[in-house]
Amino acid sequence: MKIQNIVKITLVAALVGLVLACAPTSNSTPPVSQNDVNVPSTEQPSSVPADSSSDSRINRSKTEIQEVIKLDTYNRFRVIYNQFLKKRPGFGGKIVLQFKIMSDGTVEDVSVLSSTTGYEEFDAAIAEDMGQWTFASGNYKNAKVTIPFTFYE
């Protein structure tokens, strides 16, 4: 069983590396696979300007937000999920996070809007980690993002 999981994780890592290496350079990005083992899936984020002031700053594109989320979901959330699987094998579920991306690229005001994991310690670890993510800085308006993450073994 352990060898099968190692093979699956290795295959997923290789496939993700291939997808990232072959990613198109245009504004379109391929969707996140819902079938990856031990990789939380994400849906398209909903993003709205967090401030309504009329200034010269621009809105962040959903594509840009999704690119960072895909990469950090795999590199960060997968590691956290696997750590918690050791404590509670077989758990999974969906966490809906809401957070604000500031113009400098930092993340603030992370909150868990809902969760079906039944594992508050895990939910808190995911929310805490999300607060450490960074997006590109620039002449951007602050953006409030709501996005679900699905975790499964």
Coordinates of N, CA and C in Angstrom, one line a residue, residues 32 72 136:
V32 N -7.2 23.1 -13.0 CA -6.6 22.2 -12.0 C -7.3 20.9 -12.1
D72 N 0.8 27.2 -5.2 CA 0.9 27.1 -3.8 C 0.1 26.0 -3.2
A136 N 2.0 38.8 -6.9 CA 2.8 39.8 -7.5 C 2.3 41.2 -6.9

